[in-house]
Coordinates of C-alpha atoms and ligand atoms in Angstrom, one line a residue:
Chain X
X66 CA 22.4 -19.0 -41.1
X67 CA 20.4 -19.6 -38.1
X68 CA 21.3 -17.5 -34.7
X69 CA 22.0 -20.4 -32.5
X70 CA 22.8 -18.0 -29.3
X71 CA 19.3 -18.4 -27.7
X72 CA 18.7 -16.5 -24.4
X73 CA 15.4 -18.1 -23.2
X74 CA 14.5 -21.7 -24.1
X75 CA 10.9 -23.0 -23.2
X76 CA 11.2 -26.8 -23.3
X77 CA 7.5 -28.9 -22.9
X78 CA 5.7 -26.1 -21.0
X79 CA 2.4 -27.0 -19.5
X80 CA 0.2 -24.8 -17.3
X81 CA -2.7 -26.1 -15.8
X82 CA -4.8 -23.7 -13.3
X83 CA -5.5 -25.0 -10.0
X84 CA -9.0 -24.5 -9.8
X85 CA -11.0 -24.9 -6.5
X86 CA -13.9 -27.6 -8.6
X87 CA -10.7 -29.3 -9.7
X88 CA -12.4 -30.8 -12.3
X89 CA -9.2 -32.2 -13.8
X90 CA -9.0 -28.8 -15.7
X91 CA -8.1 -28.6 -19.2
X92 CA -4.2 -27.4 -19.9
X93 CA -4.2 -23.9 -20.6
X94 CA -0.7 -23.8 -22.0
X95 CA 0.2 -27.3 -23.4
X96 CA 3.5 -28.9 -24.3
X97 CA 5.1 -25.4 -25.1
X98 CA 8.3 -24.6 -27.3
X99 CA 10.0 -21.8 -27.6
X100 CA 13.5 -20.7 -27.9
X101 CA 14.2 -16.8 -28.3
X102 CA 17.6 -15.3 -29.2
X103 CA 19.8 -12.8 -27.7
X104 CA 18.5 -8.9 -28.3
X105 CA 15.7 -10.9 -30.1
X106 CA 12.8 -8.6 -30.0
X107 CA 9.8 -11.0 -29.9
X108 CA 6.1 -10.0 -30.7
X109 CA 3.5 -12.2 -29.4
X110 CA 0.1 -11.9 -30.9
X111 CA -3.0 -14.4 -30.1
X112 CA -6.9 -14.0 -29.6
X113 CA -8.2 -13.5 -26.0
X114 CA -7.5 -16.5 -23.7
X115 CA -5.4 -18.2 -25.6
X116 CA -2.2 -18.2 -22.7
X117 CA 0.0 -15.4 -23.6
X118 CA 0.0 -13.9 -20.2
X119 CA 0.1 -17.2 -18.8
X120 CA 3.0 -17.7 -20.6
X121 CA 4.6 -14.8 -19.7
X122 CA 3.9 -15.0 -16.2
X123 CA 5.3 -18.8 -16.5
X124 CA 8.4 -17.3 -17.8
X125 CA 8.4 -14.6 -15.0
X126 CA 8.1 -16.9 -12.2
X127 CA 5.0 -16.2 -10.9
X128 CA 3.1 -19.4 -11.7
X129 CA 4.1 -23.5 -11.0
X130 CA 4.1 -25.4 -14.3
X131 CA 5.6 -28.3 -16.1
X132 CA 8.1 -28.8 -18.3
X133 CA 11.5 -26.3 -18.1
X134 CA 12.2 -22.7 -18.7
X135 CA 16.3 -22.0 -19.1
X136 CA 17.6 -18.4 -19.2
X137 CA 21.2 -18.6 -20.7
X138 CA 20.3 -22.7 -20.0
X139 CA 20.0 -22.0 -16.2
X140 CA 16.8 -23.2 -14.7
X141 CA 14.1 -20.2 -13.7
X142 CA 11.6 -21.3 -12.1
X143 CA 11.7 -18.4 -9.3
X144 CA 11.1 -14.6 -10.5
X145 CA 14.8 -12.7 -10.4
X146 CA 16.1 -9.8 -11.8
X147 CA 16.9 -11.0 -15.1
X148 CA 13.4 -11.5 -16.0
X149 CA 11.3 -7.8 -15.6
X150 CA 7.6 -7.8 -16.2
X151 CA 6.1 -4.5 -17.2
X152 CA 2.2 -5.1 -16.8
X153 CA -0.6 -3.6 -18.3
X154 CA -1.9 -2.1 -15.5
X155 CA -1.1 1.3 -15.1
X156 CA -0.6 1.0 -11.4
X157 CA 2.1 -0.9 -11.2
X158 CA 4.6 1.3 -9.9
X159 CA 4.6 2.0 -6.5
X160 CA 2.4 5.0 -5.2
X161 CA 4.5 5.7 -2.2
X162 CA 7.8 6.6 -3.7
X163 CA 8.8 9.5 -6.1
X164 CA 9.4 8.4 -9.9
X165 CA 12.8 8.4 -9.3
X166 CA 12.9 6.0 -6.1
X167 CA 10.8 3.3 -8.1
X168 CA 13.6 3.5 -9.9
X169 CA 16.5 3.9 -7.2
X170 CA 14.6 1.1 -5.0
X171 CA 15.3 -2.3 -6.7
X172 CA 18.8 -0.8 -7.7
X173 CA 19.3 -0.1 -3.9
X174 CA 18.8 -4.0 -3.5
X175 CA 20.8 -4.9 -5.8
X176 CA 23.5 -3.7 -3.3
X177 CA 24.4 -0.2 -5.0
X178 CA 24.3 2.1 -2.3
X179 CA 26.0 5.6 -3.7
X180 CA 23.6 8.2 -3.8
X181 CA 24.8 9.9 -7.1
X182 CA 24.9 7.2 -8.7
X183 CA 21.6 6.2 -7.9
X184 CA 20.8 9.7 -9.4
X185 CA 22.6 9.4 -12.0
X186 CA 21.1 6.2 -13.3
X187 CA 17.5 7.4 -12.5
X188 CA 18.4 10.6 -14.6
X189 CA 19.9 8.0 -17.2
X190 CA 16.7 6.1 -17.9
X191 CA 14.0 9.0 -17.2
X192 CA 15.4 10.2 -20.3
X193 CA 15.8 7.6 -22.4
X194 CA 11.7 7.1 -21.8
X195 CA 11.7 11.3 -22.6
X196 CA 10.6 12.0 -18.7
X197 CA 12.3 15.1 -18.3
X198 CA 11.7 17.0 -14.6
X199 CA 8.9 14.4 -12.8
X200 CA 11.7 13.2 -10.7
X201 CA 10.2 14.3 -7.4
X202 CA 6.9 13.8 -7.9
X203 CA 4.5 11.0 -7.1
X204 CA 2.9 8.3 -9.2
X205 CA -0.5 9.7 -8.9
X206 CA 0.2 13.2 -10.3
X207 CA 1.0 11.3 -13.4
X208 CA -1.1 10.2 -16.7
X209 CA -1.3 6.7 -17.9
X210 CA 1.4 7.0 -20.4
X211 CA 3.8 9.0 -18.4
X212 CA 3.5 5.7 -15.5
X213 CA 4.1 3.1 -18.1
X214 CA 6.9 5.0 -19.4
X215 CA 8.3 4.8 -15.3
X216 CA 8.0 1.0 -15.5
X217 CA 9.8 0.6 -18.4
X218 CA 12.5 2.7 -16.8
X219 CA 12.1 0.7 -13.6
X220 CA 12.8 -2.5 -16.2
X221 CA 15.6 -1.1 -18.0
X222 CA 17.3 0.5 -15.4
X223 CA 17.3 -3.2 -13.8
X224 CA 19.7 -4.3 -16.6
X225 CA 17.5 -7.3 -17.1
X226 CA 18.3 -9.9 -19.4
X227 CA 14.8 -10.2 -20.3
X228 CA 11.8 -7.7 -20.4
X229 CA 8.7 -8.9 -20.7
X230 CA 5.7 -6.7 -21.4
X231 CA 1.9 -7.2 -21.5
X232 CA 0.3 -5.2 -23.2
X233 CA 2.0 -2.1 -21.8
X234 CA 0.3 0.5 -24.7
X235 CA -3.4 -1.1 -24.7
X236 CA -4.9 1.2 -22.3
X237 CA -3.7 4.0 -23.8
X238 CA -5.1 6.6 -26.3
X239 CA -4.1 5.9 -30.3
X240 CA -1.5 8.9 -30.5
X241 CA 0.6 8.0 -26.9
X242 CA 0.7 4.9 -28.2
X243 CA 2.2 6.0 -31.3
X244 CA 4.4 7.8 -30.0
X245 CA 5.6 5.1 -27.2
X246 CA 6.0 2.2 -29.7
X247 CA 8.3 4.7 -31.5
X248 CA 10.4 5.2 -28.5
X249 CA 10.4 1.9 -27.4
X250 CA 11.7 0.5 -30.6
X251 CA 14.8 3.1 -30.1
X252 CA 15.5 1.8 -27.0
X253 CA 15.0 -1.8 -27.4
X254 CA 17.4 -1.2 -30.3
X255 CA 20.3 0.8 -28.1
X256 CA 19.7 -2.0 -25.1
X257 CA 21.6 -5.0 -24.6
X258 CA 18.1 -6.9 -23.5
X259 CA 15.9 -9.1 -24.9
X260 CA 11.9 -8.0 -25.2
X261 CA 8.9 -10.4 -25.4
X262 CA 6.2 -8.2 -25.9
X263 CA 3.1 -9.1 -26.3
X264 CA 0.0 -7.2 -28.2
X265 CA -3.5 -7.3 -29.8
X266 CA -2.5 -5.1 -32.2
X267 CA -0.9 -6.5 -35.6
X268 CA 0.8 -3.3 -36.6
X269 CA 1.9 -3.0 -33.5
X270 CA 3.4 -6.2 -33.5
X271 CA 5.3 -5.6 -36.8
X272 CA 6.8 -2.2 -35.7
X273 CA 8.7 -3.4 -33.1
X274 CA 9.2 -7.4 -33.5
X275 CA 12.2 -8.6 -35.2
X276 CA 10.4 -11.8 -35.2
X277 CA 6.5 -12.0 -34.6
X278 CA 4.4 -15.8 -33.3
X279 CA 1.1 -16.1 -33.3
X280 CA -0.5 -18.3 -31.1
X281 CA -3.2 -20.1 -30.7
X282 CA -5.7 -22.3 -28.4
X283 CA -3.6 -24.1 -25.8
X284 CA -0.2 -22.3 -26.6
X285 CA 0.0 -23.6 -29.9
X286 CA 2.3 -21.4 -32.0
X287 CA 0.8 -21.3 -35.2
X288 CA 2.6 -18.8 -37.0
X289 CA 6.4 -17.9 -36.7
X290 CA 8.5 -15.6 -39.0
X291 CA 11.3 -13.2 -39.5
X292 CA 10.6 -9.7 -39.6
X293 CA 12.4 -8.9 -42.8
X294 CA 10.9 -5.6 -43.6
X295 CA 12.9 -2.8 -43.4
X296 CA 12.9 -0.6 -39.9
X297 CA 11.6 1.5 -39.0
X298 CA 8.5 0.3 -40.6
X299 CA 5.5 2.1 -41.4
X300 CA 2.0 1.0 -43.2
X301 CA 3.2 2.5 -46.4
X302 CA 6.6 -0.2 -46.1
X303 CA 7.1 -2.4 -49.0
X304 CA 5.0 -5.8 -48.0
X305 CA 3.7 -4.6 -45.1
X306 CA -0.1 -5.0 -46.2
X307 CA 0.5 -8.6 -47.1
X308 CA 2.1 -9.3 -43.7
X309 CA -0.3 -7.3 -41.7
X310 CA -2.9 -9.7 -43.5
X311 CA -1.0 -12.7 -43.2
X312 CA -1.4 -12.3 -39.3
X313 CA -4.7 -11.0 -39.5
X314 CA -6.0 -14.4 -41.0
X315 CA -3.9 -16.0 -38.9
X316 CA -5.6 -14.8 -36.0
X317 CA -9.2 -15.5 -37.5
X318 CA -9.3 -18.9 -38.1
Chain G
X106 CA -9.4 31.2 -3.3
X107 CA -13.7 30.1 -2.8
X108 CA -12.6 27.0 -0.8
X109 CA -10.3 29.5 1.6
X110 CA -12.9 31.9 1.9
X111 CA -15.3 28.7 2.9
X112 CA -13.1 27.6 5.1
X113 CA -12.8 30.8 6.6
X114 CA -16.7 31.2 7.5
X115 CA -16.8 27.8 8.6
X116 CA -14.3 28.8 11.3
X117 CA -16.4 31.5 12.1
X118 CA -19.6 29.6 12.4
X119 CA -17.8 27.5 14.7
X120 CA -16.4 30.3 17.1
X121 CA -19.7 31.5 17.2
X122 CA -21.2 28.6 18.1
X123 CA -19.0 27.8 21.0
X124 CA -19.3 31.7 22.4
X125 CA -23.1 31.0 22.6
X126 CA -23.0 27.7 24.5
X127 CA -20.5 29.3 26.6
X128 CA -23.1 32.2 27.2
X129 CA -25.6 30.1 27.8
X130 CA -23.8 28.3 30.3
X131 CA -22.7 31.2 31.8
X132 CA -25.8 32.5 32.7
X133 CA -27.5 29.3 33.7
X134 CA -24.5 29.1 36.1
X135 CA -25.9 32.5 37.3
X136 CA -29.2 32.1 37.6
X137 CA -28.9 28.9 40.2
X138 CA -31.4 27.2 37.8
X139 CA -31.0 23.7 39.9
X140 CA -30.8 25.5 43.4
X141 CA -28.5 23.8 45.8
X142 CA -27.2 21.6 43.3
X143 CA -26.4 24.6 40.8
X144 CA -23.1 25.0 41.8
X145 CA -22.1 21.4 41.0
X146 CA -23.8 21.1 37.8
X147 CA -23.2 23.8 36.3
X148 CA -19.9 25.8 37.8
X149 CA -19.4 29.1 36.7
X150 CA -16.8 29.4 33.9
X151 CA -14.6 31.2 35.8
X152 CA -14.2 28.6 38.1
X153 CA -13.7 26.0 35.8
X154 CA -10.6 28.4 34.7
X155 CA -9.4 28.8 38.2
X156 CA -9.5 25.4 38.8
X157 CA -7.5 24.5 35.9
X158 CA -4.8 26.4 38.0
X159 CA -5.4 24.7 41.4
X160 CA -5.3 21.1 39.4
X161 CA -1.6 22.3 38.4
X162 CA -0.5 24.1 41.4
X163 CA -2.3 22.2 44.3
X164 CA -3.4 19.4 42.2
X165 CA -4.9 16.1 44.9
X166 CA -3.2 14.2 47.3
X167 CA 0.4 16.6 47.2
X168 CA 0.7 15.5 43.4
X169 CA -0.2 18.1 40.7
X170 CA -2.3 17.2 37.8
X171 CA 0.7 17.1 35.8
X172 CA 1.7 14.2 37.2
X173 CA -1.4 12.2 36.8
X174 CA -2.0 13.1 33.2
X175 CA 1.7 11.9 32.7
X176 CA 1.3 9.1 34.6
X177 CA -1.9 8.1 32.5
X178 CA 0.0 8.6 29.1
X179 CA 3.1 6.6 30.4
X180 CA 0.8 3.9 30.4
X181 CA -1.2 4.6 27.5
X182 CA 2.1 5.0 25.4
X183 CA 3.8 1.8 26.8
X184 CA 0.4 -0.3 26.0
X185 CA 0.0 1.4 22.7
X186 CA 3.6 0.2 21.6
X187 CA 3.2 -3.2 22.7
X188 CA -0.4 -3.7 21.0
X189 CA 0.7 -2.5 17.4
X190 CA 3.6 -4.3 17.7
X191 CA 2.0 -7.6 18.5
X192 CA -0.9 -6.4 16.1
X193 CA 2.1 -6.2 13.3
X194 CA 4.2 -9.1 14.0
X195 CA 0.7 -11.6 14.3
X196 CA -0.7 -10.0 10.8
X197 CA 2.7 -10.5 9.3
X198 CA 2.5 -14.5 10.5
X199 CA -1.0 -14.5 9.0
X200 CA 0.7 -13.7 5.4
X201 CA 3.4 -16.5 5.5
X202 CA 0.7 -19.3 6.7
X203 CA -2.5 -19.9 5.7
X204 CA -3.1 -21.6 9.2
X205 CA -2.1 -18.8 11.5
X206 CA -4.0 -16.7 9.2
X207 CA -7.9 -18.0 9.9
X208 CA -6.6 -18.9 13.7
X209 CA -5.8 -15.4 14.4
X210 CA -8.7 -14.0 12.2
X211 CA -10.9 -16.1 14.9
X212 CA -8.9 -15.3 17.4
X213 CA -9.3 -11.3 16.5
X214 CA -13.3 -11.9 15.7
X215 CA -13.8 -12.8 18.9
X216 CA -11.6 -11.0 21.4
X217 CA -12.4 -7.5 19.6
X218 CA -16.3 -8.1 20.9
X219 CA -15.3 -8.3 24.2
X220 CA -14.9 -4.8 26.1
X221 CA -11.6 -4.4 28.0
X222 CA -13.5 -3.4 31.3
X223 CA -15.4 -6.9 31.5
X224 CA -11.8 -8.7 31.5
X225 CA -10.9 -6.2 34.6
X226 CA -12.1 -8.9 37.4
X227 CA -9.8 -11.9 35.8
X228 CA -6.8 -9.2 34.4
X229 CA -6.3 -8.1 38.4
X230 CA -6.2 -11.7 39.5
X231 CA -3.5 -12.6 37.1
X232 CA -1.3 -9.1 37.4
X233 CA -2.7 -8.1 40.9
X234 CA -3.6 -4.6 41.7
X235 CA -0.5 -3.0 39.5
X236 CA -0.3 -0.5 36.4
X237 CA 0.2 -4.0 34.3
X238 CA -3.4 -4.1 34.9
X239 CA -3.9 -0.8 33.1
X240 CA -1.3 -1.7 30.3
X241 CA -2.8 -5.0 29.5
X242 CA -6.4 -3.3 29.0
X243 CA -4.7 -0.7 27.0
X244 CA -2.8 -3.4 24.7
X245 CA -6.1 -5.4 24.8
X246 CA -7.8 -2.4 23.2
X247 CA -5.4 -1.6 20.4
X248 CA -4.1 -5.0 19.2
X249 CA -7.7 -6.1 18.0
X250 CA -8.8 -3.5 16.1
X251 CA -5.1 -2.4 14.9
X252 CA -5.1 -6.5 13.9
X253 CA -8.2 -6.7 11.8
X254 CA -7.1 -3.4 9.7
X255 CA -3.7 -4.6 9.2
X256 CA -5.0 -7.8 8.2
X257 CA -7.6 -6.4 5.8
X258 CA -5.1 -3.9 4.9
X259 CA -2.3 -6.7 3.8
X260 CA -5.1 -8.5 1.8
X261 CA -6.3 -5.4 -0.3
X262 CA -2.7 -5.4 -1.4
X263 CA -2.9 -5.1 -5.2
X264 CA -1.3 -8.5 -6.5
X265 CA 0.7 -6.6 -8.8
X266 CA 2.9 -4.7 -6.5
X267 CA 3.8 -7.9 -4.6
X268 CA 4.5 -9.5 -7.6
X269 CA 6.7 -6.1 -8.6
X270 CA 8.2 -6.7 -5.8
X271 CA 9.1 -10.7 -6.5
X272 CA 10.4 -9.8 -9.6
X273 CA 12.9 -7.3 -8.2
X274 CA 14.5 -9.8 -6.0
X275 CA 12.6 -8.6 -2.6
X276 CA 12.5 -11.5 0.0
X277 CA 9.3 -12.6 1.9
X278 CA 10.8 -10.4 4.9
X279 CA 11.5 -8.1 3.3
X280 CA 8.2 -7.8 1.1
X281 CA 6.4 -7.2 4.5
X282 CA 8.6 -3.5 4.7
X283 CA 9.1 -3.1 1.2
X284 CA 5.8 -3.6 -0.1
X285 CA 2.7 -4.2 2.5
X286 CA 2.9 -2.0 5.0
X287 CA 3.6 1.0 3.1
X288 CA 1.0 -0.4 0.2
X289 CA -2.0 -0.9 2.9
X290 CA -0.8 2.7 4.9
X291 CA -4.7 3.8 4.8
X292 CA -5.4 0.8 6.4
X293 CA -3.1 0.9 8.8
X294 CA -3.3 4.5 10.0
X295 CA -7.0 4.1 10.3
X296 CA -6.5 1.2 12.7
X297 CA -3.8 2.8 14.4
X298 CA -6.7 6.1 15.4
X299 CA -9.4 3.2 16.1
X300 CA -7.1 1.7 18.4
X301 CA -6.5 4.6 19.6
X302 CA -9.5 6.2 20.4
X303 CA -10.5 2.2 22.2
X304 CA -7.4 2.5 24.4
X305 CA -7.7 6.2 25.5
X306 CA -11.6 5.5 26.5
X307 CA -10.5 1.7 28.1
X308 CA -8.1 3.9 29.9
X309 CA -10.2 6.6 31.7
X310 CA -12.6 3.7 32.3
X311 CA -10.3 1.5 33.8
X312 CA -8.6 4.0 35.9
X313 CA -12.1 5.1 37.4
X314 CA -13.4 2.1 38.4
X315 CA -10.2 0.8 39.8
X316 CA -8.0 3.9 40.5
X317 CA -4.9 2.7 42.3
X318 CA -3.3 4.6 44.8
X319 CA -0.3 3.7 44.2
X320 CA -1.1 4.5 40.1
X321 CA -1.7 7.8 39.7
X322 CA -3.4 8.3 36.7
X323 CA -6.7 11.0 35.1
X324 CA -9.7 8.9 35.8
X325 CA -8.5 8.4 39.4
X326 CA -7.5 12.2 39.4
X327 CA -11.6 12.7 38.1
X328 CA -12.9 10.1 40.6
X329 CA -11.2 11.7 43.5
X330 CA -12.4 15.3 42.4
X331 CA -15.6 13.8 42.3
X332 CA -15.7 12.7 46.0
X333 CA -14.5 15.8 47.3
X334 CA -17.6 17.8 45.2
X335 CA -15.0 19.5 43.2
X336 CA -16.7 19.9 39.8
X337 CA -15.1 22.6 38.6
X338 CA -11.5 20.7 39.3
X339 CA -13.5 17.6 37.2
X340 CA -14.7 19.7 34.6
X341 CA -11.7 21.6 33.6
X342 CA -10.2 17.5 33.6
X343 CA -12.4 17.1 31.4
X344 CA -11.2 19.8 29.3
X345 CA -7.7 18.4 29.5
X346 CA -8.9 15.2 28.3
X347 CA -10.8 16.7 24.9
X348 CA -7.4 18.5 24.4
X349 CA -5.2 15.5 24.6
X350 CA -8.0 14.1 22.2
X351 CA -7.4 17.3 19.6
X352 CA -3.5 16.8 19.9
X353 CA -3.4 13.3 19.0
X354 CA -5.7 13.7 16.3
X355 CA -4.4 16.8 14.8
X356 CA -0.6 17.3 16.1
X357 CA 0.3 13.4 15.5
X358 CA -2.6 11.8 13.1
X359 CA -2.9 14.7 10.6
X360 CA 0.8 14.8 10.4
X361 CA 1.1 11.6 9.6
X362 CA -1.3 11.2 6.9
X363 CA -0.1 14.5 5.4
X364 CA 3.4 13.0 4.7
X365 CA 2.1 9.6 3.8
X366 CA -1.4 8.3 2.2
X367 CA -2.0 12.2 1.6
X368 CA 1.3 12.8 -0.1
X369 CA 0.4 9.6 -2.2
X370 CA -2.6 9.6 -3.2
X371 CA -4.2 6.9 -1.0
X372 CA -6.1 8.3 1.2
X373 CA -9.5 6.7 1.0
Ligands
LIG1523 N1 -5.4 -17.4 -12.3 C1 -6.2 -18.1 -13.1 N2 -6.9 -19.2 -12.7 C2 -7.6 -19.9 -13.6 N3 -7.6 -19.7 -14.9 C3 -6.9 -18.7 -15.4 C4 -6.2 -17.9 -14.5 N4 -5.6 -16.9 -15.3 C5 -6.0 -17.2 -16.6 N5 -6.8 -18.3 -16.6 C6 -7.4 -18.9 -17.8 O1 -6.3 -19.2 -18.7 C7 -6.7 -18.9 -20.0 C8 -5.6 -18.1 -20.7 O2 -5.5 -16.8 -20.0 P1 -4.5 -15.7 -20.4 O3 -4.7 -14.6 -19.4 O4 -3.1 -16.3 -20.4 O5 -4.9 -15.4 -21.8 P2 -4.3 -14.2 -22.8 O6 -3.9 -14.9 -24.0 O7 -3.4 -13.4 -22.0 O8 -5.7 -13.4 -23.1 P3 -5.8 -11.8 -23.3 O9 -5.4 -11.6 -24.7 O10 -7.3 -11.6 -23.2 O11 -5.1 -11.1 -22.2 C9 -8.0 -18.3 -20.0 O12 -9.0 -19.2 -20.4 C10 -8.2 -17.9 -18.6 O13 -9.6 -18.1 -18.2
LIG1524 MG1 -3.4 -11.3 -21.4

């Protein structure tokens, strides 16, 4: 049986970057389809400069492009709240409030005004990314991993339809990333949300995907399966070397 | 515990420093070095002291000091509000269109070289011989330097907060508050202490060559004690206006950047 209940549909998507030679530049992202599911946790996987983030950033709202992207078949073409990008970057969440009001502030604009509740869902979602007690303090008296793991509580804590991450671990050292793609999975699998994340890393895409794409030059999607193995999945999980090397060839040609 | 106990003997060095030069001028004031003219130049330093009383008590012209230097800040304050405002509402325009933005960047390239006391002659033709005279030098010396930081300061915003702040539903209003101005803060508190430094100097300057009678203000209050061979009145005015100096800079500046850029980790 296929899962019809898609969340995000990406209809003909073509991105082409306004350059200042305007040479007529070449499509970046061309004629682009894509339909995820509901609590679909998709892994994207591609060599350098192949779209992703341009795709993601399409999806987002940040960029102008062609062709239609439908959340729950509504047009979104603007950024909203039902589509939250964690970045890369470590620096991402804002330097001038505590950890808790990066995660109070876009609640406060959603219209909920009630200071304990505010707390209360702070509290919530600090926890459920294991930051215990950082509360008060600011963005810069934290490490790289503690600040990603503040955006994805700024996401989550948004109630977002959609997350979409770039990269979110790749700066990070080999064990905090470990240990976040762990707790990630947990969560993505207690949330009611729906995670593109996208990686350079195979096993890392196999972890946590449900369903992994690979893509290729121009937004091509050359590879699309089912995750069938068994969760949580580890190196020494039946078939994971032939699927880890199915991807990696993938990814050669 | 080593940084306190540098700190410590730097204070020390200073004291020390200032007790000589006060020494020094102490006895030069003794010695009538420059003869008749000693007592002008170089007034003893207690009767700099004294005269900081007579400038309270007797003050010039039945006013006390008091009034002048309040005078002079009423001014100063007024201008200053009216310059970072205009400096904040023009740089905000410059973000929405791309048009007002190099405009106002020439516009702020230009007038910035131009010293406030040059536009004195065609400012008292328009406002007439009034305090709006000393107001609009003091705006004129804040809003152009305040401009070009808040401008650079709105353009060294990191895309990513802006587009942070897209993504959770802020509008283009509301992005202004939300995200630049507290996200280019270094910026805009050093433009706020150039400005501030430009006005308080186009101030005095402006109030000396064109003290108003009907304006009391410091510079006039300096100019007059100069007339009547007061030095020690001017120099302890002097004083007064190094202290205002300090007590910006360290009772409203320091403040400041202690519970913001400091606080944040974004002071430069
Ligand atoms: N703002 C931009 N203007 C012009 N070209 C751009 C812009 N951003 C990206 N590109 C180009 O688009 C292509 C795809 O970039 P994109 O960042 O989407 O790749 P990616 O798959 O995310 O790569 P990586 O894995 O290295 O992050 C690249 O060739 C890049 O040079
Ligand atoms: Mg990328």
């Amino acid at each position: 049986m296929e899962n019809t209940d898609n969340i995000l549909e990406i209809k003909h998507l073509t991105k082409v970057y306004q350059d200042e030679t305007d040479t007529g530049a070449d499509p970046i992202l061309a004629d682009l389809n894509l339909k995820v599911g509901r609590k679909e946790f998709l892994s994207v996987l591609g060599p350098s400069g192949c779209g992703k983030t341009t795709m993601l950033r399409c999806i987002a709202g940040f960029e102008t492009y062609n062709g239609e992207i439908l959340v729950d078949g509504v047009s979104a073409a603007k950024p909203g709240t039902d589509r939250i990008m964690v970045f890369q970057d470590f620096n991402q969440i804002f330097p001038w409030q505590t950890v808790e009001k990066n995660i109070q502030y876009p609640l406060r604009l959603q219209g909920i005004k009630d200071k304990e509740q505010l707390q209360a869902v702070s509290d919530e979602y600090l926890k459920k990314v294991n930051l215990d007690g950082v509360q008060k303090k600011y963005p810069h008296q934290l490490s790289g991993g503690m600040k990603q793991r503040v955006a994805i509580a700024r996401a989550l804590a948004q109630k977002p339809k959609i997350i979409l991450m770039d990269e979110p671990f790749a700066a990070l050292d080999a064990m905090t990333r470990n240990r976040l793609q762990v707790e990630l999975l947990n969560i993505s699998s207690q949330e009611d949300c729906t995670f593109i994340f996208i990686t350079h890393n195979i096993q890392e895409a196999i972890v946590l995907g449900d369903r992994i794409i690979v893509m290729s030059k121009k937004g091509e999607i050359k590879v699309d399966e089912k995750n069938g193995l068994k969760k949580p999945i580890t190196p020494a999980t039946p078939g994971y070397g032939e699927m880890w090397q199915r991807f990696h060839d993938a990814l050669e040609v | 515990m080593n940084k306190r106990r540098e700190e410590f003997s730097d204070l020390i060095v200073k004291i020390v420093f200032v007790a000589v030069v006060l020494l020094i001028w102490e006895s030069v004031a003794r010695a009538n070095l420059f003869g008749s003219r000693s007592r002008l130049i170089f007034p003893t330093i207690g009767e700099i002291g004294r005269a900081f009383v007579t400038n309270l008590t007797i003050g010039y012209a039945g006013s006390s000091f008091l009034i002048y230097i309040a005078n002079s800040l009423k001014l100063l304050i007024i201008g200053l509000l009216i310059g970072v405002v205009l400096a904040f509402v023009f740089s905000g325009l410059s973000m929405v269109s791309r048009y007002f933005y190099s405009i106002y960047n020439l516009v702020v390239s230009v007038f910035d070289l131009l010293p406030g006391v040059a536009l004195l002659p065609v400012v008292i033709i328009i406002f007439g011989v009034t305090p709006g005279v000393i107001v609009f030098l003091v705006v004129h010396a804040v809003i152009w330097p305040m401009s070009r930081s808040v401008l650079d300061g709105f353009m060294a915003v990191p895309r990513i907060y802006v587009e942070a702040g897209l993504n959770m539903g802020l509008s283009r209003g509301r992005l202004l508050f939300g995200v630049y101005i507290p996200a280019a803060m270094s910026y805009i508190l050093s433009g706020l202490k150039v400005g501030w430094a430009r006005a308080w100097r186009g101030l005095l300057s402006a109030e000396m060559i064109f003290g108003l009678a009907n304006s009391l203000g410091i510079g006039l209050y300096i100019n007059q004690m100069r007339t009547n061979l007061k030095n020690a009145e001017m120099y302890a005015t002097l004083i007064v206006i190094v202290l205002i100096g300090v007590v910006v800079q360290y009772g409203i500046f320091a403040p400041i950047e202690k519970c913001t850029v400091k606080k944040w980790g974004m002071s430069k």
